[in-house]
PDB file of C-alpha atoms in Angstrom:
ATOM      1  CA  MET A   1       0.104  -0.013  -0.056  1.00 79.00           C
ATOM      2  CA  THR A   2       1.413   3.319  -0.929  1.00 88.00           C
ATOM      3  CA  ILE A   3       0.725   6.190   1.637  1.00 89.00           C
ATOM      4  CA  ASP A   4       0.804   9.603   0.918  1.00 91.00           C
ATOM      5  CA  PHE A   5       2.582  11.129   4.037  1.00 92.00           C
ATOM      6  CA  THR A   6       2.399  14.631   2.892  1.00 94.00           C
ATOM      7  CA  ILE A   7      -1.163  14.854   3.712  1.00 92.00           C
ATOM      8  CA  ARG A   8      -0.523  14.425   7.751  1.00 92.00           C
ATOM      9  CA  ALA A   9       2.830  16.606   7.211  1.00 94.00           C
ATOM     10  CA  ALA A  10       0.617  19.409   5.861  1.00 95.00           C
ATOM     11  CA  GLU A  11      -1.816  19.149   8.789  1.00 94.00           C
ATOM     12  CA  VAL A  12       1.208  19.400  11.216  1.00 94.00           C
ATOM     13  CA  ILE A  13       2.442  22.484   9.381  1.00 95.00           C
ATOM     14  CA  LYS A  14      -0.850  24.010   9.539  1.00 96.00           C
ATOM     15  CA  ILE A  15      -1.506  23.400  13.282  1.00 95.00           C
ATOM     16  CA  GLU A  16       1.931  24.560  14.314  1.00 95.00           C
ATOM     17  CA  ALA A  17       1.719  27.733  12.428  1.00 96.00           C
ATOM     18  CA  ALA A  18      -1.578  28.694  13.793  1.00 95.00           C
ATOM     19  CA  ALA A  19       0.031  28.320  17.268  1.00 95.00           C
ATOM     20  CA  VAL A  20       3.056  30.615  16.420  1.00 96.00           C
ATOM     21  CA  GLU A  21       0.504  33.179  15.198  1.00 96.00           C
ATOM     22  CA  GLN A  22      -1.798  33.017  18.232  1.00 95.00           C
ATOM     23  CA  LEU A  23       1.345  33.609  20.321  1.00 95.00           C
ATOM     24  CA  LYS A  24       1.135  37.565  19.462  1.00 95.00           C
ATOM     25  CA  GLN A  25      -1.719  37.826  21.588  1.00 95.00           C
ATOM     26  CA  TYR A  26       0.687  36.801  24.817  1.00 95.00           C
ATOM     27  CA  LEU A  27       3.036  39.760  24.146  1.00 96.00           C
ATOM     28  CA  ASP A  28       1.807  41.733  26.958  1.00 95.00           C
ATOM     29  CA  ALA A  29       3.137  43.376  29.985  1.00 97.00           C
ATOM     30  CA  ASP A  30       4.736  40.398  31.299  1.00 97.00           C
ATOM     31  CA  PHE A  31       7.064  40.115  28.000  1.00 97.00           C
ATOM     32  CA  ASN A  32       8.031  43.632  28.681  1.00 97.00           C
ATOM     33  CA  LEU A  33       8.938  42.734  32.123  1.00 97.00           C
ATOM     34  CA  ALA A  34      10.898  39.473  31.350  1.00 97.00           C
ATOM     35  CA  CYS A  35      12.621  41.518  28.777  1.00 97.00           C
ATOM     36  CA  GLN A  36      13.485  44.100  31.312  1.00 97.00           C
ATOM     37  CA  LEU A  37      14.420  41.678  33.752  1.00 97.00           C
ATOM     38  CA  ILE A  38      17.089  40.132  31.544  1.00 97.00           C
ATOM     39  CA  PHE A  39      18.122  43.541  30.143  1.00 95.00           C
ATOM     40  CA  ASP A  40      18.676  45.016  33.482  1.00 95.00           C
ATOM     41  CA  SER A  41      20.325  41.599  35.123  1.00 94.00           C
ATOM     42  CA  THR A  42      23.925  42.005  35.760  1.00 93.00           C
ATOM     43  CA  GLY A  43      24.411  38.150  35.888  1.00 94.00           C
ATOM     44  CA  LYS A  44      23.583  35.362  33.828  1.00 95.00           C
ATOM     45  CA  THR A  45      20.314  33.649  32.243  1.00 96.00           C
ATOM     46  CA  ILE A  46      19.810  30.296  33.318  1.00 96.00           C
ATOM     47  CA  VAL A  47      17.127  28.203  31.176  1.00 97.00           C
ATOM     48  CA  THR A  48      15.803  25.092  32.702  1.00 97.00           C
ATOM     49  CA  GLY A  49      13.076  22.611  31.552  1.00 96.00           C
ATOM     50  CA  MET A  50      12.460  18.803  31.468  1.00 96.00           C
ATOM     51  CA  GLY A  51      12.131  16.598  28.753  1.00 94.00           C
ATOM     52  CA  LYS A  52      11.021  17.874  25.301  1.00 94.00           C
ATOM     53  CA  SER A  53      10.972  21.433  27.202  1.00 96.00           C
ATOM     54  CA  GLY A  54      14.272  20.847  28.260  1.00 96.00           C
ATOM     55  CA  HIS A  55      15.547  20.433  24.437  1.00 96.00           C
ATOM     56  CA  ILE A  56      13.991  23.513  23.779  1.00 97.00           C
ATOM     57  CA  GLY A  57      15.162  25.462  26.647  1.00 97.00           C
ATOM     58  CA  SER A  58      18.732  24.334  25.781  1.00 96.00           C
ATOM     59  CA  LYS A  59      18.261  25.903  22.262  1.00 97.00           C
ATOM     60  CA  ILE A  60      16.824  29.224  23.908  1.00 97.00           C
ATOM     61  CA  ALA A  61      19.773  29.544  26.152  1.00 96.00           C
ATOM     62  CA  ALA A  62      22.198  28.922  22.946  1.00 94.00           C
ATOM     63  CA  THR A  63      20.407  31.442  21.093  1.00 93.00           C
ATOM     64  CA  LEU A  64      20.515  34.036  24.046  1.00 94.00           C
ATOM     65  CA  ALA A  65      24.225  33.574  24.663  1.00 90.00           C
ATOM     66  CA  SER A  66      24.826  34.085  20.787  1.00 85.00           C
ATOM     67  CA  THR A  67      22.986  37.411  20.579  1.00 87.00           C
ATOM     68  CA  GLY A  68      24.267  39.114  23.549  1.00 86.00           C
ATOM     69  CA  THR A  69      22.616  37.777  26.719  1.00 91.00           C
ATOM     70  CA  PRO A  70      25.256  35.425  28.463  1.00 91.00           C
ATOM     71  CA  ALA A  71      23.165  32.227  29.214  1.00 94.00           C
ATOM     72  CA  PHE A  72      23.403  28.497  29.934  1.00 94.00           C
ATOM     73  CA  PHE A  73      21.228  25.543  30.376  1.00 96.00           C
ATOM     74  CA  VAL A  74      20.965  23.711  33.737  1.00 94.00           C
ATOM     75  CA  HIS A  75      18.754  20.337  33.967  1.00 95.00           C
ATOM     76  CA  PRO A  76      16.432  20.412  36.711  1.00 93.00           C
ATOM     77  CA  GLY A  77      17.346  16.980  37.838  1.00 90.00           C
ATOM     78  CA  GLU A  78      21.087  18.066  37.974  1.00 89.00           C
ATOM     79  CA  ALA A  79      20.112  21.268  39.509  1.00 84.00           C
ATOM     80  CA  SER A  80      18.757  19.365  42.510  1.00 80.00           C
ATOM     81  CA  HIS A  81      22.023  17.453  42.843  1.00 79.00           C
ATOM     82  CA  GLY A  82      24.418  20.351  43.134  1.00 74.00           C
ATOM     83  CA  ASP A  83      24.166  22.332  39.638  1.00 81.00           C
ATOM     84  CA  LEU A  84      22.214  24.857  41.586  1.00 83.00           C
ATOM     85  CA  GLY A  85      25.803  25.955  42.935  1.00 84.00           C
ATOM     86  CA  MET A  86      26.005  27.548  39.638  1.00 86.00           C
ATOM     87  CA  LEU A  87      23.246  30.408  40.308  1.00 90.00           C
ATOM     88  CA  SER A  88      23.792  33.647  42.107  1.00 90.00           C
ATOM     89  CA  ALA A  89      21.458  36.337  43.347  1.00 91.00           C
ATOM     90  CA  ALA A  90      22.337  38.551  40.362  1.00 93.00           C
ATOM     91  CA  ASP A  91      21.026  35.643  37.764  1.00 95.00           C
ATOM     92  CA  ILE A  92      17.662  35.255  36.117  1.00 96.00           C
ATOM     93  CA  VAL A  93      16.008  31.871  35.721  1.00 97.00           C
ATOM     94  CA  ILE A  94      13.679  30.945  33.027  1.00 98.00           C
ATOM     95  CA  ALA A  95      11.661  27.679  33.646  1.00 97.00           C
ATOM     96  CA  ILE A  96       9.846  26.002  31.066  1.00 98.00           C
ATOM     97  CA  SER A  97       7.043  23.619  31.649  1.00 97.00           C
ATOM     98  CA  ASN A  98       4.109  23.021  29.592  1.00 96.00           C
ATOM     99  CA  SER A  99       1.859  22.185  32.462  1.00 96.00           C
ATOM    100  CA  GLY A 100       3.509  24.276  34.822  1.00 96.00           C
ATOM    101  CA  GLU A 101       3.631  21.372  37.119  1.00 97.00           C
ATOM    102  CA  THR A 102       6.448  19.340  36.462  1.00 96.00           C
ATOM    103  CA  ALA A 103       7.890  17.963  39.528  1.00 95.00           C
ATOM    104  CA  GLU A 104      11.313  18.277  38.919  1.00 95.00           C
ATOM    105  CA  VAL A 105      11.377  22.076  37.990  1.00 96.00           C
ATOM    106  CA  LEU A 106       9.100  22.975  40.817  1.00 96.00           C
ATOM    107  CA  THR A 107      11.514  21.080  43.241  1.00 94.00           C
ATOM    108  CA  ILE A 108      14.020  23.532  42.640  1.00 94.00           C
ATOM    109  CA  MET A 109      11.767  26.699  42.888  1.00 94.00           C
ATOM    110  CA  PRO A 110      12.077  26.971  46.821  1.00 93.00           C
ATOM    111  CA  VAL A 111      15.949  27.384  46.317  1.00 92.00           C
ATOM    112  CA  ILE A 112      15.780  29.879  43.655  1.00 93.00           C
ATOM    113  CA  LYS A 113      12.906  31.975  45.576  1.00 92.00           C
ATOM    114  CA  ARG A 114      15.329  31.778  48.842  1.00 91.00           C
ATOM    115  CA  LEU A 115      18.463  33.109  46.661  1.00 91.00           C
ATOM    116  CA  GLY A 116      16.081  36.113  45.690  1.00 93.00           C
ATOM    117  CA  ILE A 117      16.728  35.075  41.813  1.00 95.00           C
ATOM    118  CA  LYS A 118      14.020  36.776  39.491  1.00 96.00           C
ATOM    119  CA  LEU A 119      11.915  33.985  37.929  1.00 97.00           C
ATOM    120  CA  ILE A 120      10.393  33.807  34.366  1.00 98.00           C
ATOM    121  CA  ALA A 121       8.098  31.149  33.644  1.00 98.00           C
ATOM    122  CA  MET A 122       7.116  29.759  30.071  1.00 98.00           C
ATOM    123  CA  THR A 123       3.940  27.787  30.502  1.00 97.00           C
ATOM    124  CA  GLY A 124       1.071  26.804  28.515  1.00 96.00           C
ATOM    125  CA  ASN A 125      -1.344  27.327  31.764  1.00 96.00           C
ATOM    126  CA  PRO A 126      -1.398  30.803  33.525  1.00 96.00           C
ATOM    127  CA  ALA A 127      -3.012  29.029  36.421  1.00 97.00           C
ATOM    128  CA  SER A 128      -0.409  26.667  37.311  1.00 97.00           C
ATOM    129  CA  THR A 129       1.975  26.515  40.399  1.00 97.00           C
ATOM    130  CA  LEU A 130       4.808  27.704  38.210  1.00 97.00           C
ATOM    131  CA  ALA A 131       3.061  30.573  36.608  1.00 97.00           C
ATOM    132  CA  LYS A 132       2.157  31.815  40.048  1.00 97.00           C
ATOM    133  CA  LEU A 133       5.629  31.506  41.405  1.00 96.00           C
ATOM    134  CA  ALA A 134       7.116  33.497  38.634  1.00 97.00           C
ATOM    135  CA  ASP A 135       7.619  37.364  38.368  1.00 97.00           C
ATOM    136  CA  ALA A 136       6.895  37.297  34.710  1.00 98.00           C
ATOM    137  CA  HIS A 137       4.935  34.601  32.792  1.00 98.00           C
ATOM    138  CA  LEU A 138       5.219  33.912  29.233  1.00 98.00           C
ATOM    139  CA  CYS A 139       2.172  32.221  28.110  1.00 97.00           C
ATOM    140  CA  VAL A 140       2.775  29.468  25.395  1.00 97.00           C
ATOM    141  CA  LYS A 141      -0.687  28.086  25.410  1.00 95.00           C
ATOM    142  CA  VAL A 142      -1.605  26.258  22.170  1.00 95.00           C
ATOM    143  CA  GLU A 143      -5.073  25.011  21.208  1.00 92.00           C
ATOM    144  CA  GLN A 144      -4.039  21.539  19.875  1.00 93.00           C
ATOM    145  CA  GLU A 145      -0.672  19.630  19.687  1.00 94.00           C
ATOM    146  CA  ALA A 146       0.101  18.634  16.032  1.00 92.00           C
ATOM    147  CA  CYS A 147       0.142  14.993  17.234  1.00 88.00           C
ATOM    148  CA  PRO A 148      -2.977  13.397  16.338  1.00 85.00           C
ATOM    149  CA  LEU A 149      -3.112  11.565  19.796  1.00 84.00           C
ATOM    150  CA  GLY A 150      -2.768  14.783  21.424  1.00 78.00           C
ATOM    151  CA  LEU A 151       0.350  13.435  23.586  1.00 73.00           C
ATOM    152  CA  ALA A 152       3.685  14.119  21.869  1.00 86.00           C
ATOM    153  CA  PRO A 153       4.812  17.791  22.468  1.00 90.00           C
ATOM    154  CA  THR A 154       4.680  19.058  18.853  1.00 94.00           C
ATOM    155  CA  ALA A 155       2.702  22.260  18.505  1.00 94.00           C
ATOM    156  CA  SER A 156       3.492  23.455  21.963  1.00 95.00           C
ATOM    157  CA  THR A 157       7.226  23.102  21.779  1.00 96.00           C
ATOM    158  CA  THR A 158       7.209  24.743  18.672  1.00 96.00           C
ATOM    159  CA  ALA A 159       5.253  27.691  20.095  1.00 96.00           C
ATOM    160  CA  THR A 160       7.902  27.764  23.462  1.00 97.00           C
ATOM    161  CA  LEU A 161      10.902  27.937  20.789  1.00 97.00           C
ATOM    162  CA  ALA A 162       9.395  30.971  18.869  1.00 97.00           C
ATOM    163  CA  MET A 163       8.585  32.735  22.219  1.00 97.00           C
ATOM    164  CA  GLY A 164      12.213  32.270  23.179  1.00 97.00           C
ATOM    165  CA  ASP A 165      13.253  33.671  19.791  1.00 96.00           C
ATOM    166  CA  ALA A 166      11.157  36.599  20.366  1.00 96.00           C
ATOM    167  CA  LEU A 167      12.898  37.161  23.880  1.00 97.00           C
ATOM    168  CA  ALA A 168      16.321  36.912  22.512  1.00 95.00           C
ATOM    169  CA  VAL A 169      15.745  38.841  19.488  1.00 93.00           C
ATOM    170  CA  ALA A 170      13.967  41.633  21.288  1.00 95.00           C
ATOM    171  CA  LEU A 171      16.881  41.755  23.607  1.00 94.00           C
ATOM    172  CA  LEU A 172      19.480  42.004  20.668  1.00 91.00           C
ATOM    173  CA  ASP A 173      17.719  45.026  19.344  1.00 89.00           C
ATOM    174  CA  ALA A 174      17.343  46.594  22.894  1.00 89.00           C
ATOM    175  CA  ARG A 175      21.095  46.002  23.062  1.00 87.00           C
ATOM    176  CA  GLY A 176      22.295  47.188  19.640  1.00 83.00           C
ATOM    177  CA  PHE A 177      23.921  44.127  19.217  1.00 71.00           C
ATOM    178  CA  SER A 178      25.616  44.242  15.800  1.00 66.00           C
ATOM    179  CA  ALA A 179      27.033  41.635  13.002  1.00 63.00           C
ATOM    180  CA  ASP A 180      30.466  42.196  14.644  1.00 62.00           C
ATOM    181  CA  ASP A 181      29.265  41.290  18.093  1.00 58.00           C
ATOM    182  CA  PHE A 182      27.623  38.211  16.546  1.00 64.00           C
ATOM    183  CA  ALA A 183      31.023  37.290  14.768  1.00 57.00           C
ATOM    184  CA  LEU A 184      33.266  37.143  17.938  1.00 57.00           C
ATOM    185  CA  SER A 185      30.509  34.424  19.283  1.00 59.00           C
ATOM    186  CA  HIS A 186      30.844  32.573  16.003  1.00 54.00           C
ATOM    187  CA  PRO A 187      34.714  32.655  14.834  1.00 53.00           C
ATOM    188  CA  GLY A 188      34.743  28.948  13.918  1.00 53.00           C
ATOM    189  CA  GLY A 189      31.465  28.797  11.522  1.00 56.00           C
ATOM    190  CA  SER A 190      31.257  30.375   8.064  1.00 55.00           C
ATOM    191  CA  LEU A 191      29.385  33.332   9.404  1.00 58.00           C
ATOM    192  CA  GLY A 192      32.286  34.095  11.504  1.00 58.00           C
ATOM    193  CA  ARG A 193      34.590  33.743   8.725  1.00 60.00           C
ATOM    194  CA  LYS A 194      32.445  36.282   6.691  1.00 62.00           C
ATOM    195  CA  LEU A 195      32.249  38.861   9.197  1.00 62.00           C
ATOM    196  CA  LEU A 196      35.871  38.748  10.817  1.00 70.00           C
ATOM    197  CA  LEU A 197      38.088  37.547   8.269  1.00 81.00           C
ATOM    198  CA  ARG A 198      40.055  40.665   6.672  1.00 88.00           C
ATOM    199  CA  LEU A 199      42.237  40.811   3.694  1.00 92.00           C
ATOM    200  CA  GLU A 200      45.185  41.108   5.590  1.00 93.00           C
ATOM    201  CA  ASP A 201      44.594  37.636   7.136  1.00 91.00           C
ATOM    202  CA  ILE A 202      44.682  35.802   3.766  1.00 91.00           C
ATOM    203  CA  MET A 203      46.727  37.995   1.264  1.00 95.00           C
ATOM    204  CA  HIS A 204      50.151  37.139  -0.129  1.00 96.00           C
ATOM    205  CA  THR A 205      52.649  39.815   1.220  1.00 96.00           C
ATOM    206  CA  GLY A 206      56.252  40.755   0.339  1.00 94.00           C
ATOM    207  CA  GLU A 207      58.277  38.810  -2.308  1.00 94.00           C
ATOM    208  CA  GLN A 208      54.894  36.979  -3.216  1.00 95.00           C
ATOM    209  CA  VAL A 209      53.184  39.992  -4.238  1.00 96.00           C
ATOM    210  CA  PRO A 210      53.335  40.097  -8.285  1.00 96.00           C
ATOM    211  CA  THR A 211      54.821  43.637  -9.276  1.00 96.00           C
ATOM    212  CA  VAL A 212      56.719  45.132 -12.431  1.00 96.00           C
ATOM    213  CA  LEU A 213      57.633  48.540 -13.337  1.00 95.00           C
ATOM    214  CA  TYR A 214      55.423  50.408 -15.800  1.00 91.00           C
ATOM    215  CA  SER A 215      58.567  50.398 -18.159  1.00 93.00           C
ATOM    216  CA  ALA A 216      58.591  46.773 -18.176  1.00 94.00           C
ATOM    217  CA  THR A 217      58.043  44.759 -21.111  1.00 94.00           C
ATOM    218  CA  ILE A 218      55.064  42.747 -21.664  1.00 93.00           C
ATOM    219  CA  LYS A 219      57.341  39.479 -21.594  1.00 94.00           C
ATOM    220  CA  ASP A 220      58.800  40.795 -18.119  1.00 94.00           C
ATOM    221  CA  ALA A 221      54.876  41.074 -16.915  1.00 94.00           C
ATOM    222  CA  LEU A 222      54.173  37.564 -18.094  1.00 94.00           C
ATOM    223  CA  LEU A 223      57.217  35.950 -16.474  1.00 95.00           C
ATOM    224  CA  GLU A 224      56.160  37.626 -13.017  1.00 95.00           C
ATOM    225  CA  ILE A 225      52.689  36.549 -13.464  1.00 94.00           C
ATOM    226  CA  SER A 226      53.827  32.657 -14.075  1.00 93.00           C
ATOM    227  CA  LYS A 227      56.149  32.936 -11.375  1.00 94.00           C
ATOM    228  CA  LYS A 228      53.865  34.327  -8.679  1.00 94.00           C
ATOM    229  CA  GLY A 229      50.994  32.230  -9.727  1.00 93.00           C
ATOM    230  CA  LEU A 230      48.101  34.472  -8.983  1.00 94.00           C
ATOM    231  CA  GLY A 231      46.897  35.468 -12.618  1.00 93.00           C
ATOM    232  CA  MET A 232      47.652  38.915 -12.454  1.00 95.00           C
ATOM    233  CA  THR A 233      50.463  41.554 -11.602  1.00 96.00           C
ATOM    234  CA  ALA A 234      50.492  44.996 -10.112  1.00 96.00           C
ATOM    235  CA  VAL A 235      52.052  47.830 -12.404  1.00 96.00           C
ATOM    236  CA  VAL A 236      54.010  50.383 -10.401  1.00 96.00           C
ATOM    237  CA  ASP A 237      55.506  53.686 -11.153  1.00 94.00           C
ATOM    238  CA  GLU A 238      59.245  54.936 -10.298  1.00 93.00           C
ATOM    239  CA  GLN A 239      57.974  55.719  -6.505  1.00 94.00           C
ATOM    240  CA  GLY A 240      56.495  52.209  -6.363  1.00 94.00           C
ATOM    241  CA  LYS A 241      52.639  53.477  -6.551  1.00 95.00           C
ATOM    242  CA  MET A 242      49.885  51.469  -8.190  1.00 95.00           C
ATOM    243  CA  ALA A 243      49.823  52.622 -11.980  1.00 95.00           C
ATOM    244  CA  GLY A 244      47.611  49.652 -13.161  1.00 95.00           C
ATOM    245  CA  VAL A 245      47.156  45.931 -13.430  1.00 96.00           C
ATOM    246  CA  PHE A 246      47.836  43.335 -16.107  1.00 95.00           C
ATOM    247  CA  THR A 247      45.863  40.064 -15.762  1.00 93.00           C
ATOM    248  CA  ASP A 248      45.406  36.687 -17.717  1.00 90.00           C
ATOM    249  CA  GLY A 249      42.253  38.165 -19.263  1.00 88.00           C
ATOM    250  CA  ASP A 250      44.331  41.205 -20.252  1.00 88.00           C
ATOM    251  CA  LEU A 251      46.596  38.724 -22.328  1.00 88.00           C
ATOM    252  CA  ARG A 252      43.604  37.095 -23.867  1.00 87.00           C
ATOM    253  CA  ARG A 253      42.277  40.469 -25.058  1.00 85.00           C
ATOM    254  CA  ILE A 254      45.803  41.550 -26.659  1.00 86.00           C
ATOM    255  CA  LEU A 255      46.530  38.438 -28.459  1.00 82.00           C
ATOM    256  CA  ASP A 256      44.859  39.400 -31.896  1.00 79.00           C
ATOM    257  CA  GLN A 257      46.518  42.815 -31.616  1.00 84.00           C
ATOM    258  CA  ARG A 258      49.880  43.858 -33.215  1.00 82.00           C
ATOM    259  CA  TYR A 259      51.942  43.830 -29.827  1.00 87.00           C
ATOM    260  CA  ASP A 260      55.470  42.515 -29.403  1.00 87.00           C
ATOM    261  CA  ILE A 261      56.004  41.091 -25.904  1.00 89.00           C
ATOM    262  CA  HIS A 262      59.625  41.709 -26.362  1.00 90.00           C
ATOM    263  CA  SER A 263      59.440  45.279 -26.780  1.00 90.00           C
ATOM    264  CA  ASN A 264      56.220  46.685 -25.921  1.00 91.00           C
ATOM    265  CA  GLN A 265      55.876  48.077 -22.387  1.00 93.00           C
ATOM    266  CA  ILE A 266      53.380  46.653 -20.081  1.00 94.00           C
ATOM    267  CA  ALA A 267      52.167  50.246 -19.477  1.00 92.00           C
ATOM    268  CA  ASP A 268      50.747  50.182 -23.293  1.00 91.00           C
ATOM    269  CA  VAL A 269      48.524  47.366 -22.520  1.00 93.00           C
ATOM    270  CA  MET A 270      47.825  47.338 -18.702  1.00 94.00           C
ATOM    271  CA  THR A 271      44.239  48.304 -17.235  1.00 92.00           C
ATOM    272  CA  ARG A 272      44.598  51.842 -15.412  1.00 92.00           C
ATOM    273  CA  ASN A 273      42.323  53.008 -13.020  1.00 90.00           C
ATOM    274  CA  CYS A 274      42.069  49.304 -11.856  1.00 92.00           C
ATOM    275  CA  ILE A 275      39.889  48.009  -8.762  1.00 93.00           C
ATOM    276  CA  THR A 276      41.863  47.732  -5.774  1.00 95.00           C
ATOM    277  CA  ALA A 277      41.373  47.054  -2.046  1.00 94.00           C
ATOM    278  CA  GLN A 278      42.470  48.042   1.438  1.00 95.00           C
ATOM    279  CA  ALA A 279      44.021  45.362   3.930  1.00 94.00           C
ATOM    280  CA  GLN A 280      41.422  46.242   6.583  1.00 92.00           C
ATOM    281  CA  GLN A 281      38.499  45.268   4.332  1.00 91.00           C
ATOM    282  CA  LEU A 282      36.520  42.203   5.016  1.00 88.00           C
ATOM    283  CA  ALA A 283      37.338  39.356   2.757  1.00 88.00           C
ATOM    284  CA  ALA A 284      33.526  38.997   2.141  1.00 85.00           C
ATOM    285  CA  GLU A 285      33.413  42.697   0.866  1.00 88.00           C
ATOM    286  CA  ALA A 286      36.288  42.130  -1.557  1.00 89.00           C
ATOM    287  CA  LEU A 287      34.628  38.822  -2.403  1.00 90.00           C
ATOM    288  CA  GLN A 288      31.231  40.673  -3.496  1.00 90.00           C
ATOM    289  CA  ILE A 289      33.695  43.305  -5.277  1.00 91.00           C
ATOM    290  CA  MET A 290      34.936  40.642  -7.425  1.00 91.00           C
ATOM    291  CA  GLN A 291      31.592  39.247  -8.265  1.00 93.00           C
ATOM    292  CA  GLN A 292      30.219  42.313  -9.179  1.00 92.00           C
ATOM    293  CA  LYS A 293      33.130  43.468 -11.309  1.00 90.00           C
ATOM    294  CA  LYS A 294      33.698  39.795 -12.964  1.00 90.00           C
ATOM    295  CA  ILE A 295      37.466  40.022 -11.971  1.00 91.00           C
ATOM    296  CA  ASN A 296      39.323  36.964 -10.237  1.00 92.00           C
ATOM    297  CA  GLY A 297      42.016  38.775  -8.111  1.00 92.00           C
ATOM    298  CA  LEU A 298      42.639  42.209  -6.070  1.00 95.00           C
ATOM    299  CA  ILE A 299      45.761  44.080  -5.317  1.00 96.00           C
ATOM    300  CA  ILE A 300      45.808  45.215  -1.938  1.00 96.00           C
ATOM    301  CA  ILE A 301      47.443  49.026  -1.659  1.00 96.00           C
ATOM    302  CA  ASP A 302      48.307  50.923   1.602  1.00 95.00           C
ATOM    303  CA  ASP A 303      47.546  54.441   1.945  1.00 95.00           C
ATOM    304  CA  ALA A 304      50.027  55.573  -0.064  1.00 94.00           C
ATOM    305  CA  GLY A 305      48.864  53.671  -3.093  1.00 94.00           C
ATOM    306  CA  LYS A 306      51.745  51.178  -2.988  1.00 96.00           C
ATOM    307  CA  PRO A 307      50.793  47.462  -3.166  1.00 96.00           C
ATOM    308  CA  VAL A 308      51.307  45.559  -0.008  1.00 96.00           C
ATOM    309  CA  GLY A 309      49.341  42.382  -0.683  1.00 96.00           C
ATOM    310  CA  ALA A 310      47.674  40.462  -3.693  1.00 96.00           C
ATOM    311  CA  MET A 311      44.840  37.784  -3.384  1.00 94.00           C
ATOM    312  CA  ASN A 312      42.486  35.762  -5.964  1.00 93.00           C
ATOM    313  CA  MET A 313      39.365  33.534  -5.731  1.00 92.00           C
ATOM    314  CA  HIS A 314      41.555  30.510  -4.718  1.00 91.00           C
ATOM    315  CA  ASP A 315      42.623  32.243  -1.678  1.00 90.00           C
ATOM    316  CA  LEU A 316      39.125  33.083  -0.645  1.00 87.00           C
ATOM    317  CA  LEU A 317      38.058  29.633  -1.160  1.00 86.00           C
ATOM    318  CA  ARG A 318      40.928  28.302   1.017  1.00 85.00           C
ATOM    319  CA  ALA A 319      39.683  30.720   3.688  1.00 82.00           C
ATOM    320  CA  GLY A 320      36.163  29.221   3.455  1.00 79.00           C
ATOM    321  CA  VAL A 321      34.906  32.765   2.636  1.00 77.00           C
ATOM    322  CA  LEU A 322      33.810  31.540  -1.036  1.00 69.00           C
TER     323      LEU A 322
END
C-alpha cells in the first residue's frame, strides 16, 4: 500500500503555524517585564526545563548566548544534585514547563526563591503553580498539539521555541547587538569567517606580491605572473605607486593585436584605474566586489597607493569565505 505522507505533514505544519501566530496575543506587559529583567541583570540567564521542554530550553539558552545575553542551560534533575551552585542572586532563571506542574522543575523553585533570583516562567497554563511563582509569566498556550493523539509535544514546543526567539531578538535589538558582535561568538563557523576575516589575514605579501615597473616589457610581466601564480601582476611607477594591473584576461584580449611582447611596454596594455582594495577590508566585501566586477583577483594597496598584498578567488576559497 502506498501512503501519501504529505497529507499528515501538511496538517502538522498548519497546526504549528497557527500556534505560533496565536502567540502574538501573549506579547503583553509580562513579556516586557521579562525582557526588562534580563536586560537589567548583571548576572547570567539560566534556562531550565524537563524532557522536550528541556531540549527547547537548551536551544533558547544557546540563542540568547549567541545574541548578546550570557546564558546557559541547567537540567532541573542535575540542579537538585549540586548544579544549583552555579546560580547567584544576580542571575535570572527561565523555567519552562507546558503544564506548569513539572515536579523536577518545581522542586528547585524554593531554592531559587530563597536566593532572591528573579523567575520567568514559560508555560501553557497561566493558573499553574510555576506561573504563579514567577515574577513574569510568558504564556505559550496552544489550542491543540499537532500529534493526532494529543500526546507528543509538537505545537507546544514549537510555540515555546518561537517565544524564546522573540525574547532573544527583542533583547538583541535593545542592546544594539551588531553583526561584529555576533561574529565574535561565532569565530569558527562560516558566518564568523565572513564577518571577521579581513584581507590582511589571507593576502600574499612581500616577495609573493607580483609587481613590475610600468617600463617593463609585456614579456617581463608575463614572467612575473607565471612566477607568482596569481593570474595577474601589479604595475607600479618609479615611486612604487600603483599605476595599473595586467591579468591573464588582459593577455587574452591583446592576443589578436599587433603587440611585440619583447619590445612593447606593459604600460601600453595594462588596465589603468583598476579596482584595488585595502588590507583592513573584510574578505567577504572583497568577494562581493570581485563578483560584481567579474574579476578573479585584487591588488591590496596601502594609504600611499603602494601594493602591499595580492589575493585571488583561490585564497578566498581556501579561507572558507567562498
